[in-house]
Short mmCIF file of C-alpha atoms and ligand atoms in Angstrom, two decimals:
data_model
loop_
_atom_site.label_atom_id
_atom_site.label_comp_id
_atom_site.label_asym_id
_atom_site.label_seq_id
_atom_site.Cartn_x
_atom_site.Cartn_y
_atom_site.Cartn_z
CA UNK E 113 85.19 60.21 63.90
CA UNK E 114 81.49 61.39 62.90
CA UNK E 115 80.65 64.88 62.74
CA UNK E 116 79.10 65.01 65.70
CA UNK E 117 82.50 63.85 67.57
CA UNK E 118 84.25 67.07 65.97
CA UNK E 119 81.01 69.68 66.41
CA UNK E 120 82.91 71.70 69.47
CA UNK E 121 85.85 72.64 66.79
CA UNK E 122 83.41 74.69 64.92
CA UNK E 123 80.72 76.31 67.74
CA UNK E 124 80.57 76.47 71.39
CA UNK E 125 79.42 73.37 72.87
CA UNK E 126 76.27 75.11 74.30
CA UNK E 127 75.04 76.22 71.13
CA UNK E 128 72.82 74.11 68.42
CA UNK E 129 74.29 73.94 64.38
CA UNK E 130 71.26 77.13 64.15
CA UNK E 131 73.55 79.05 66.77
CA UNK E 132 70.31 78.66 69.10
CA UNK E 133 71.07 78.50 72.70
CA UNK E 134 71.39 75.25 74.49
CA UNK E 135 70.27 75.00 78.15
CA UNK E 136 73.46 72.89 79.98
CA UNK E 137 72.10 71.06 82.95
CA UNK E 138 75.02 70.57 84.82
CA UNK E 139 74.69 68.13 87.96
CA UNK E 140 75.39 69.04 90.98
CA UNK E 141 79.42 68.13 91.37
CA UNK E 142 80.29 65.99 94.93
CA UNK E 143 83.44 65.05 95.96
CA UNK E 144 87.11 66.14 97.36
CA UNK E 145 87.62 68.76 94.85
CA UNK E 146 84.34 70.26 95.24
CA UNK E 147 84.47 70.52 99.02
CA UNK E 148 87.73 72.24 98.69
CA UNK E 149 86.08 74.85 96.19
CA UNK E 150 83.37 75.44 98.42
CA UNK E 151 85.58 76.27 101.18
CA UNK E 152 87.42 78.36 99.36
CA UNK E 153 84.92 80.32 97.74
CA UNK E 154 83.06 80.96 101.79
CA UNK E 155 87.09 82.65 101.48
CA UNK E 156 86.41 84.61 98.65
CA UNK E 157 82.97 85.69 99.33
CA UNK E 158 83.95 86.75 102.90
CA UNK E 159 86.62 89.00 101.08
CA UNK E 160 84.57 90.23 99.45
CA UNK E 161 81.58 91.14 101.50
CA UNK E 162 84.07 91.76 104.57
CA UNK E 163 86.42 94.41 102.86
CA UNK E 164 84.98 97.31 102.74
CA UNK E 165 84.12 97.16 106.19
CA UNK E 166 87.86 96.88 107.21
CA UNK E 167 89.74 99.73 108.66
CA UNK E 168 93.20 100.26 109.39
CA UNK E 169 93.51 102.89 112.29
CA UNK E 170 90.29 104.66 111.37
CA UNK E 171 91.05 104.74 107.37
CA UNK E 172 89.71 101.95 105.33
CA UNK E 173 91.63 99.18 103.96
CA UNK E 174 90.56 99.30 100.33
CA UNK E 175 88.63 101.83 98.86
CA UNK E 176 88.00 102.70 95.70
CA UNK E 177 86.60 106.52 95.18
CA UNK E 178 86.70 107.29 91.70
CA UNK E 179 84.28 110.44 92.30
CA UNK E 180 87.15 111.89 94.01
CA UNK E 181 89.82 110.09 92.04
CA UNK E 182 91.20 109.27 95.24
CA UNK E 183 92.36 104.95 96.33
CA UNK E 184 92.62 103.63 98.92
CA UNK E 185 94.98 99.95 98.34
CA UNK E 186 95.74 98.11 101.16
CA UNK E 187 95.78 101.31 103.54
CA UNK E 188 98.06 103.50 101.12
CA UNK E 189 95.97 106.50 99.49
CA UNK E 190 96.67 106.76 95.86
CA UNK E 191 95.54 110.02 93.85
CA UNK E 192 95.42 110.62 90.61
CA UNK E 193 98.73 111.93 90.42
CA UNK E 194 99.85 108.96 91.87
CA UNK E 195 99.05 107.32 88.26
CA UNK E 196 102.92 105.69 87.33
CA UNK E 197 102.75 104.08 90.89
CA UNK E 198 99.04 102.43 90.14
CA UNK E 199 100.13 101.77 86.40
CA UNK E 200 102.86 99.73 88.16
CA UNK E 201 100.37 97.68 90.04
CA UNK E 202 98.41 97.13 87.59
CA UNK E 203 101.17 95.89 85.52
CA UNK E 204 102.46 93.61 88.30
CA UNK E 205 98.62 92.39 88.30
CA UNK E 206 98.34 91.38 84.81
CA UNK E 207 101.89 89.98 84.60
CA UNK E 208 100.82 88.06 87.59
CA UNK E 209 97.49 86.28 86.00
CA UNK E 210 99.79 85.91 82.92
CA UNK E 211 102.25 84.07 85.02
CA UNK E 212 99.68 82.10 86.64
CA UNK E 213 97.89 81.23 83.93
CA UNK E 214 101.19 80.10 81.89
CA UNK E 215 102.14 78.19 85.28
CA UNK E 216 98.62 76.92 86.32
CA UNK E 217 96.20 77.27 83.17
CA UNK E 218 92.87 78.78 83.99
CA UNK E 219 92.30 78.18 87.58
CA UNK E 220 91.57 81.54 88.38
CA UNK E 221 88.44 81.14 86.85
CA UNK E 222 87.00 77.45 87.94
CA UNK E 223 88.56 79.00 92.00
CA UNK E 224 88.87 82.77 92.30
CA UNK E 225 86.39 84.57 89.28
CA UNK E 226 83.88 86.12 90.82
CA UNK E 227 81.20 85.15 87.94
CA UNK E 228 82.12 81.59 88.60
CA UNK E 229 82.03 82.39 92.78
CA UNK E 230 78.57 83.62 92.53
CA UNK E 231 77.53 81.44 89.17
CA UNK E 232 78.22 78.24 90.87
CA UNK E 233 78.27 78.81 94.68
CA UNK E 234 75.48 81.12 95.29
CA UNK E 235 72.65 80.49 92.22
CA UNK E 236 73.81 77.74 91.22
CA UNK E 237 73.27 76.28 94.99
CA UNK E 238 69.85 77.71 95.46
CA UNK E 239 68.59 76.49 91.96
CA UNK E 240 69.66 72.67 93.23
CA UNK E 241 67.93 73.40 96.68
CA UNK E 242 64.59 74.95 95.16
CA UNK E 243 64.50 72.30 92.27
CA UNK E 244 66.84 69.91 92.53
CA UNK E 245 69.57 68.19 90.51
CA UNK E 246 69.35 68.54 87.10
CA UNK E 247 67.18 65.84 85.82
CA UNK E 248 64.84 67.71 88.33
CA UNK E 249 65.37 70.78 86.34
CA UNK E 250 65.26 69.42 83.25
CA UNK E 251 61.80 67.86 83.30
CA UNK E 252 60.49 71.01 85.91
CA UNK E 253 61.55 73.42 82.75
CA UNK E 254 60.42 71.16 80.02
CA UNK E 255 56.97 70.45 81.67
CA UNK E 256 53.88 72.43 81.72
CA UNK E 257 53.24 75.52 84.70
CA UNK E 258 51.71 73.58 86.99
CA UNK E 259 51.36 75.28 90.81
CA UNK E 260 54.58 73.42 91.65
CA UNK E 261 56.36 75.04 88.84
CA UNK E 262 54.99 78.36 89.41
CA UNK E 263 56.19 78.25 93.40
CA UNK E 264 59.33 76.95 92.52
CA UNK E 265 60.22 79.49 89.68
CA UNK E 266 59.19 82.50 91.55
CA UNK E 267 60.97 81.53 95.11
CA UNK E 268 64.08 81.15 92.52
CA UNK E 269 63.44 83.98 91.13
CA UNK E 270 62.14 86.01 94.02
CA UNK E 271 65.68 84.78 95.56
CA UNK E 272 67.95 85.23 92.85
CA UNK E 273 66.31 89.15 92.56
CA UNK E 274 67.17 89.72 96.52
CA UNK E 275 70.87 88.39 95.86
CA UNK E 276 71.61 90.76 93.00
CA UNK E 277 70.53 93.73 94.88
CA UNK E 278 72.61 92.63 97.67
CA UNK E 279 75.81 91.95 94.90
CA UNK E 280 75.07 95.27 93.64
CA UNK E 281 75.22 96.87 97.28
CA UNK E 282 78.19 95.00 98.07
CA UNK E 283 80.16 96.02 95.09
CA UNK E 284 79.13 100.19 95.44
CA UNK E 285 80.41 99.61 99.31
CA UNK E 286 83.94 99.15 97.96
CA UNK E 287 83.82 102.46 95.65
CA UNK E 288 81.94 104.75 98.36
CA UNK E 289 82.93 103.29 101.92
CA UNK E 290 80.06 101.81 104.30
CA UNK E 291 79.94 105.11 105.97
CA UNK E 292 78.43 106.82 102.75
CA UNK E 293 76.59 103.99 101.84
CA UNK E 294 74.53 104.24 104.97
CA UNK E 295 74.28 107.68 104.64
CA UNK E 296 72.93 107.07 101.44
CA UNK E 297 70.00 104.90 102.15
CA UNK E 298 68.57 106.44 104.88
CA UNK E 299 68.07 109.53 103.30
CA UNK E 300 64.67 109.41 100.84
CA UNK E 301 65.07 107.70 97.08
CA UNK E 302 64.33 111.37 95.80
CA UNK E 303 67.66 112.88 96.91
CA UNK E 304 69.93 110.17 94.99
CA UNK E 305 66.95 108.93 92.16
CA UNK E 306 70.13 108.53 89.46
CA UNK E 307 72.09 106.59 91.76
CA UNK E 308 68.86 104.33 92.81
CA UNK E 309 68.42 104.22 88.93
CA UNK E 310 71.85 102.89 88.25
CA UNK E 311 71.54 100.50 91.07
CA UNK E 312 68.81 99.14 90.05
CA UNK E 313 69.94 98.91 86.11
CA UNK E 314 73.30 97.10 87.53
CA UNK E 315 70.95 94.78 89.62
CA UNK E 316 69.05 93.67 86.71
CA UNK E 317 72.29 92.86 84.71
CA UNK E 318 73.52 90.57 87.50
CA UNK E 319 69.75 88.82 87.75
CA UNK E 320 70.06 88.47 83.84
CA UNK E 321 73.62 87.42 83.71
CA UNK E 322 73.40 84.77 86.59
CA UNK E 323 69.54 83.71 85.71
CA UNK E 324 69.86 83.30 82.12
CA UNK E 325 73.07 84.36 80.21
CA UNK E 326 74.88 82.44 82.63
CA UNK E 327 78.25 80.18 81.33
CA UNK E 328 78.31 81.95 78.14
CA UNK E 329 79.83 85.02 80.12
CA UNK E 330 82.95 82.75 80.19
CA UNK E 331 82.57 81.17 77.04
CA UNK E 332 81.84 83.90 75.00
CA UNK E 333 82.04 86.99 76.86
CA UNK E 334 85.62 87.04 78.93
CA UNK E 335 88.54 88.00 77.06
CA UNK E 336 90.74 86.47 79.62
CA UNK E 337 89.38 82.92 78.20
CA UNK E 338 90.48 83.75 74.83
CA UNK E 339 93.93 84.45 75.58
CA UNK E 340 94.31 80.74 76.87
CA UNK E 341 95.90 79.73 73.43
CA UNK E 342 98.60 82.18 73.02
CA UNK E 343 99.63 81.66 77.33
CA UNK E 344 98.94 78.00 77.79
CA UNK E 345 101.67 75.64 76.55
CA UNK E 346 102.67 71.49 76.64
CA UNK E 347 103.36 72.09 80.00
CA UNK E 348 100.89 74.19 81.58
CA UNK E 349 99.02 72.23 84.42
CA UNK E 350 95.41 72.23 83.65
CA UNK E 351 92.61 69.74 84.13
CA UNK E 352 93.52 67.18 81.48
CA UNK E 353 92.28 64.03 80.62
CA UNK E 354 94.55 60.84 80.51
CA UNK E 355 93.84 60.18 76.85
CA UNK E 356 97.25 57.24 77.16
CA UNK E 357 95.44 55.60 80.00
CA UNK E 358 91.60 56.28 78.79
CA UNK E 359 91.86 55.14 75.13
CA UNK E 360 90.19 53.12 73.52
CA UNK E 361 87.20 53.86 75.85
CA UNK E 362 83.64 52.09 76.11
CA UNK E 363 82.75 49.50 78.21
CA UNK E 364 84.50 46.48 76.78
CA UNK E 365 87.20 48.40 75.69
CA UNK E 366 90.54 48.61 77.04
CA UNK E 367 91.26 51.46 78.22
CA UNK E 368 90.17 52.91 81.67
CA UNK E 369 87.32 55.33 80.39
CA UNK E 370 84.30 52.95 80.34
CA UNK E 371 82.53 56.07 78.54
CA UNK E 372 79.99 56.98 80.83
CA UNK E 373 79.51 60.68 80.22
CA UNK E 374 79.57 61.55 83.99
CA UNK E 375 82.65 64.26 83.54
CA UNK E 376 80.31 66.24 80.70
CA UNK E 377 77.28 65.86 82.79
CA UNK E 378 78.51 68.10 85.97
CA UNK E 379 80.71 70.20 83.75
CA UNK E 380 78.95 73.70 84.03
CA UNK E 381 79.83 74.91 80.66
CA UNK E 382 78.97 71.50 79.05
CA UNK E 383 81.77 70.36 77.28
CA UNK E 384 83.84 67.18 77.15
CA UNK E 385 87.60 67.11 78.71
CA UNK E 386 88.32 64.23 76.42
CA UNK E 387 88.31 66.31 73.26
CA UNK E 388 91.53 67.82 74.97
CA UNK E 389 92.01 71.73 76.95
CA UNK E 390 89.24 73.58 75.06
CA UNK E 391 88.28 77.40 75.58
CA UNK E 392 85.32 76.78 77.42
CA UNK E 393 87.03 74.79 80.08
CA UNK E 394 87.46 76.72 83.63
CA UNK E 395 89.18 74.45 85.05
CA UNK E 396 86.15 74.16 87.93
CA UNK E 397 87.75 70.42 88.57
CA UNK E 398 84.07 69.23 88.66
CA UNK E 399 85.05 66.38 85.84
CA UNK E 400 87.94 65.34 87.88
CA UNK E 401 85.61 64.40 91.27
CA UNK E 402 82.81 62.88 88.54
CA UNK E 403 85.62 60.46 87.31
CA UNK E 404 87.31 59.84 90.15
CA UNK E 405 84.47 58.70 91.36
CA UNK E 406 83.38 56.51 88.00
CA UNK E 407 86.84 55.02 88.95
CA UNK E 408 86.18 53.76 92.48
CA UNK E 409 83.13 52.23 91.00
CA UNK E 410 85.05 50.47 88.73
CA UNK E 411 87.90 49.57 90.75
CA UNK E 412 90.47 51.47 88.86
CA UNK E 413 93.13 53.97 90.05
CA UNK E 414 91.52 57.61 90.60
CA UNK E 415 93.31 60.71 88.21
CA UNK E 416 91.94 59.46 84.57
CA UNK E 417 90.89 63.07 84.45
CA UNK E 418 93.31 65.03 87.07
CA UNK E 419 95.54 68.88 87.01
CA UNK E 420 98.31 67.51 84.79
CA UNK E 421 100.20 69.37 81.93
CA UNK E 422 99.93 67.80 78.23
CA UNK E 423 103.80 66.59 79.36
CA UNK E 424 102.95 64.68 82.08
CA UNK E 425 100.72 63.01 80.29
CA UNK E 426 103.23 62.02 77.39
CA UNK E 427 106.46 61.51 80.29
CA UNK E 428 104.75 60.70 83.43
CA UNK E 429 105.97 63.54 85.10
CA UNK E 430 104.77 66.92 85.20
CA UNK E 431 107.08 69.69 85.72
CA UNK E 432 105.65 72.90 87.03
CA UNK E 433 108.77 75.61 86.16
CA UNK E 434 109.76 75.57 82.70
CA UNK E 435 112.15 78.98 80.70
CA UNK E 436 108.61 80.78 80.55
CA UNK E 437 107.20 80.94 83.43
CA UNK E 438 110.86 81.36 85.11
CA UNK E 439 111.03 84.43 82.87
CA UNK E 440 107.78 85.65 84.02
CA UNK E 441 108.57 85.51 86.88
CA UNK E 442 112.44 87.49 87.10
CA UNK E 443 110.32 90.37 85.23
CA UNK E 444 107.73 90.24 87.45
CA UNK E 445 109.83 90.33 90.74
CA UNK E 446 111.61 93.36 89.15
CA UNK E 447 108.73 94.87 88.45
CA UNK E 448 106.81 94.70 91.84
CA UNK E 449 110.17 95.45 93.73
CA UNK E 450 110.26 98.66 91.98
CA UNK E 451 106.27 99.43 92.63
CA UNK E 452 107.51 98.89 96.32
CA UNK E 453 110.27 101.37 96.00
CA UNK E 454 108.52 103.94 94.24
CA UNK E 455 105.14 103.38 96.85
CA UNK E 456 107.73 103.69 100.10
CA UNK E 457 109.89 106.70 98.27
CA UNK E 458 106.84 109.09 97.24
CA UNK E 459 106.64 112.19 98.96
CA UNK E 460 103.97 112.70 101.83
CA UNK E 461 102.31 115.66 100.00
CA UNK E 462 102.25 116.37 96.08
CA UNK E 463 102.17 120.51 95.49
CA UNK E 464 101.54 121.90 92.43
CA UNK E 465 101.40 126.05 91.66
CA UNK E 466 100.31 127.55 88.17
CA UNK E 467 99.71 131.14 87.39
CA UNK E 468 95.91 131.77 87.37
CA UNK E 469 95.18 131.51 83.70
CA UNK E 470 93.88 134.09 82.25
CA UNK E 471 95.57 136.83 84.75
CA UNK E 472 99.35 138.64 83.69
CA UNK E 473 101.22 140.55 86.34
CA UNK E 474 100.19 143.95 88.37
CA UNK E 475 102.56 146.81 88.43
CA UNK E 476 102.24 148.26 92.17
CA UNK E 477 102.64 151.85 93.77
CA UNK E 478 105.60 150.52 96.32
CA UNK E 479 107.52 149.18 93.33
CA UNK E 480 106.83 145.29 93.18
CA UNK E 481 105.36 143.29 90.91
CA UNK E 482 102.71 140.54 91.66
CA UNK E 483 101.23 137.47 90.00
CA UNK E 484 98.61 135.22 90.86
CA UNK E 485 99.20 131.76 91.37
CA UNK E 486 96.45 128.39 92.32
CA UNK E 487 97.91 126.08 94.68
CA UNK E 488 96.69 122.47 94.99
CA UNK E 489 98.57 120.19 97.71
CA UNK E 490 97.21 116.38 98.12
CA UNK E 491 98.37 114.98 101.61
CA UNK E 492 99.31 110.99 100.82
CA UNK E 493 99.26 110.39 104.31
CA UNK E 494 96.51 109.74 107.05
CA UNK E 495 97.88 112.51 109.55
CA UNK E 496 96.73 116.30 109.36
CA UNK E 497 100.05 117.97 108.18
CA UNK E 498 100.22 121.94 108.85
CA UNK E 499 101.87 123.64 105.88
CA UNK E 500 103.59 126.78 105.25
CA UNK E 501 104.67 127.89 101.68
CA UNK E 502 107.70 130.49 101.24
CA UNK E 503 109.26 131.98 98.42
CA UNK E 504 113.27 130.44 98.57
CA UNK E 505 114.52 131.62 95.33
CA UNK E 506 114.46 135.69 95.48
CA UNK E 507 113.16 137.71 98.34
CA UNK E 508 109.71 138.21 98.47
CA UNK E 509 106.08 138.34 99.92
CA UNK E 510 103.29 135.95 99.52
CA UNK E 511 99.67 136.97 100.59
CA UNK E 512 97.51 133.84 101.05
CA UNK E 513 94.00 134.01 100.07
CA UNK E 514 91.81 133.23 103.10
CA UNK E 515 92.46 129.78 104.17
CA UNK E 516 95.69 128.54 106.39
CA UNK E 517 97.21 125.62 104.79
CA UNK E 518 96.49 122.77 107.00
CA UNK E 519 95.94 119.68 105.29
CA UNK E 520 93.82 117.30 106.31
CA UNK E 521 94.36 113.79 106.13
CA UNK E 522 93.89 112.03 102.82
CA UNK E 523 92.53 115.40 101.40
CA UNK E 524 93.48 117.80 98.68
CA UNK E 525 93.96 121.99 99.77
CA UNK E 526 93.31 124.19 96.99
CA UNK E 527 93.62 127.66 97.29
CA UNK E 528 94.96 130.73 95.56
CA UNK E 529 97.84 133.34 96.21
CA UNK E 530 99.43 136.32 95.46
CA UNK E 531 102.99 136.97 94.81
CA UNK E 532 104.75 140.55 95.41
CA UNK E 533 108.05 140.35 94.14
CA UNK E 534 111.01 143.37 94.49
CA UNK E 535 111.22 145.12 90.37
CA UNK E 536 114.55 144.98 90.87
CA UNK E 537 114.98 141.49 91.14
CA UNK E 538 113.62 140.69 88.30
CA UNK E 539 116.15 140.51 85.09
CA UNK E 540 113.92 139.11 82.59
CA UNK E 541 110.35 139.32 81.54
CA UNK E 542 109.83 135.26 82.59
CA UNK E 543 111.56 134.51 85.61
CA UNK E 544 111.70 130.96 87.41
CA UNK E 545 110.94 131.58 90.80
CA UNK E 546 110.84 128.37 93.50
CA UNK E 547 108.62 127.65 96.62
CA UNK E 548 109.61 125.52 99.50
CA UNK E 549 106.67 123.74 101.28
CA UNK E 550 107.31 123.42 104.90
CA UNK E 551 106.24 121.75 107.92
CA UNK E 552 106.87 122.63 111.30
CA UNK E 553 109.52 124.52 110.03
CA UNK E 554 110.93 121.54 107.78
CA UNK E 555 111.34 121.47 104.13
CA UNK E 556 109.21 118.70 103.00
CA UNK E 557 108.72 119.64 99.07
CA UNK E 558 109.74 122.42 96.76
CA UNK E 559 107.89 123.78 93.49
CA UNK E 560 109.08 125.66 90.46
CA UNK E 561 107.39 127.73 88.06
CA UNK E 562 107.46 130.88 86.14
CA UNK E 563 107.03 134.33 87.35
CA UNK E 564 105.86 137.30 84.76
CA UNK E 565 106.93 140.87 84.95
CA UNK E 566 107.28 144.21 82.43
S1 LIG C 135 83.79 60.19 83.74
FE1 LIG C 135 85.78 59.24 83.39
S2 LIG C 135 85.20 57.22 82.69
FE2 LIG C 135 83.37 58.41 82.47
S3 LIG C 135 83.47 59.20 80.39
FE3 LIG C 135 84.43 60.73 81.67
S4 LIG C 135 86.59 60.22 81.55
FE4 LIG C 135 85.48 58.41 80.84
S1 LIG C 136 85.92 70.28 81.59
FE1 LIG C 136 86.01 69.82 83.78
S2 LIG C 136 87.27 71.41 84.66
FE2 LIG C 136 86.69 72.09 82.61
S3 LIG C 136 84.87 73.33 82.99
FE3 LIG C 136 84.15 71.27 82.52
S4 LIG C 136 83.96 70.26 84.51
FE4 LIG C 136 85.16 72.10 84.82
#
């Protein structure tokens, strides 16, 4: 094997022995595989775009307002206190991808990635309509700026520009609601200039990214992409290439790859699936549609290049469960079952009560003694819940500031309150005292904390 042959061992496949960029024309990919990716990613985009504007009696379905701390997941509010439940999720998440991934290599990011949603279903599909497949683009970049070139790069670019903006506006839908966001823009750029700034800085880094940076994002950037060696095994099912049924390949040779190229040619990050399940590979599926249809053409059976583990290529079957995955998978059923039980066992409101820092006790003239306490309550629920706090542990009186405690939905009551408490009651200088929360005359939570006296 020449050098050459073995160059993607040492650098990315997109990058010259300098470590200068290479440009990958990819052609445009055509076939069964690619119609089903299209459809799916209309799926994925409508998800995405379609979201935020989903509500589930009145309350959205996802939101997620980090100003406030407050999320919204599938119509259950989450608060920051709520932070064991979301770890939970998030765990189930990861162990999820990690079980897919071991299961079904990296198809999450040929199918599901967002980068590659946008990259190669949006861009990538205006770049072939504006200038055409990629010999098309080749020689259009490569030539001089003729008017031609000039129209064609600035209604790319002109396009690509509008899109970002619109990605950018998308994405700050899901974190403020569509409510806000129209508040938002009809009032005058003055009133939210940072906000307008950071839009527009986040819009530039999604023209950049999807203009010009581009595959490396998954080839260099991703983390998830470099975790493929230590989660992909002999019989993960990734797109492989038949290497028993290929080799030799070339024209006169005998094995069924006549050598043509066409699988590197479409493949957007440039590489070639013969070398074996590389880093760079997405599993997009592209390759498998090239050859498949190099195949017809040559009369032989379709699947030299098809979703097969590295043992079905050896045994002729592929097996999709295997210990790991069937591991994986007990843990991760565990796991979500008890995110389930903790989500349907929290309480409806979360109270908290802390003596006012900085403020003691106060010795008064009809012989009680008082501290002041802050009281936050978050309501978990979308209903307005009318709360009463009383003192359950001794007998004594509590003097609200102000406000009456009715909670609104999906909102947080803060307020602050005074405690009177009988001297002779109190048998030691720190006493633990203990509030019941109460709705509509019903115990719903109680609270303890410390009381200080003389
Ligand atoms: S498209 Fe198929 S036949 Fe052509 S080089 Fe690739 S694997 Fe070989
Ligand atoms: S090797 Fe095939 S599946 Fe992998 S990224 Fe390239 S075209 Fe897509």
């Amino acid at each position: 094997m020449s050098e050459t042959d073995i160059s993607f061992r040492d650098r990315p496949i997109n990058m010259d022995e300098k470590g200068s960029r290479k440009w990958v024309y990819a052609k445009k990919p055509k076939g069964k595989w690619y119609t089903r990716r299209t459809v799916f990613s209309w799926f994925v985009l409508l998800f995405f775009v379609g979201v935020p504007f989903i509500k589930v009696n009145g309350h959205p379905f996802i939101l997620l307002d980090i100003a406030s701390r407050k999320f919204i997941l599938f119509g259950a509010i989450f608060w920051a206190q709520d932070t064991f439940i979301l770890t939970l999720l998030m765990l189930s998440f990861v162990l999820f991808i990690v079980l897919f991934t071991v299961t079904f290599g990296r198809l999450w990011c040929g199918w599901a990635c967002p980068q590659t949603i946008f990259l190669e279903m949006v861009f990538r599909k205006i770049e072939y309509l504006i200038e055409g497949d990629y010999r098309k683009r080749h020689k259009l970049d490569k030539g001089p700026w003729t008017g031609e070139k000039i129209l064609k790069k600035t209604a790319k670019h002109s396009l690509f520009i509008m899109i970002s903006i619109a990605m950018t506006n998308t994405f700050l839908l899901w974190f403020i609601g569509y409510e806000k966001w129209f508040e938002v823009i009809a009032e005058p750029i003055g009133n939210n200039l940072s906000g307008f700034l950071i839009m527009l800085i986040v819009s530039g880094f999604f023209y950049w990214v999807y203009s010009f940076f581009r595959e490396q994002i998954c080839t260099m950037v991703c983390p998830y992409g470099r975790m493929q060696g230590v989660l992909l095994d002999s019989k993960s099912i990734v797109v492989s290439y038949d290497y028993k049924r290929g080799e030799p390949r070339g024209a006169k040779s005998s094995g069924d790859c006549i050598d043509c190229r066409q699988c590197i040619s479409v493949c957007p990050t440039g590489i070639d699936i013969r070398n074996g399940t590389q880093l760079e590979c997405i599993n997009c599926t592209a390759c498998i549609d090239q050859c498949n249809s190099v195949m017809k053409a040559t009369g032989k059976e379709p699947g030299l290049i098809r979703l097969d583990s590295d043992h079905g290529i050896q045994h002729g079957h592929k097996t999709i469960w295997n210990v790991r995955n069937r591991a994986y998978s007990v843990v991760l059923l565990i796991l979500f079952s008890f995110f389930i039980y903790t989500l349907l066992t929290r309480p409806a409101i979360e109270t908290t009560i802390l003596r006012t820092p900085g403020l003691l006790y106060q010795e008064n003239t009809d012989h009680t003694i008082s501290n002041v306490y802050n009281i936050k309550i978050v309501n978990k629920t979308h209903d307005n819940i009318p709360l009463e706090i009383r003192l359950i542990s001794h007998e004594g009186e509590i003097q609200m500031a102000g406000n009456t405690m009715d909670v609104k939905d999906q909102a947080m009551f803060e307020s602050t309150f005074i405690l009177f408490i009988p001297e002779g009651q109190l048998k030691s200088d720190k006493t633990e005292v203990e509030f019941g929360i109460y709705s509509n005359n019903e115990l719903i939570e109680t609270y303890k904390t410390s009381f200080v006296s003389p």
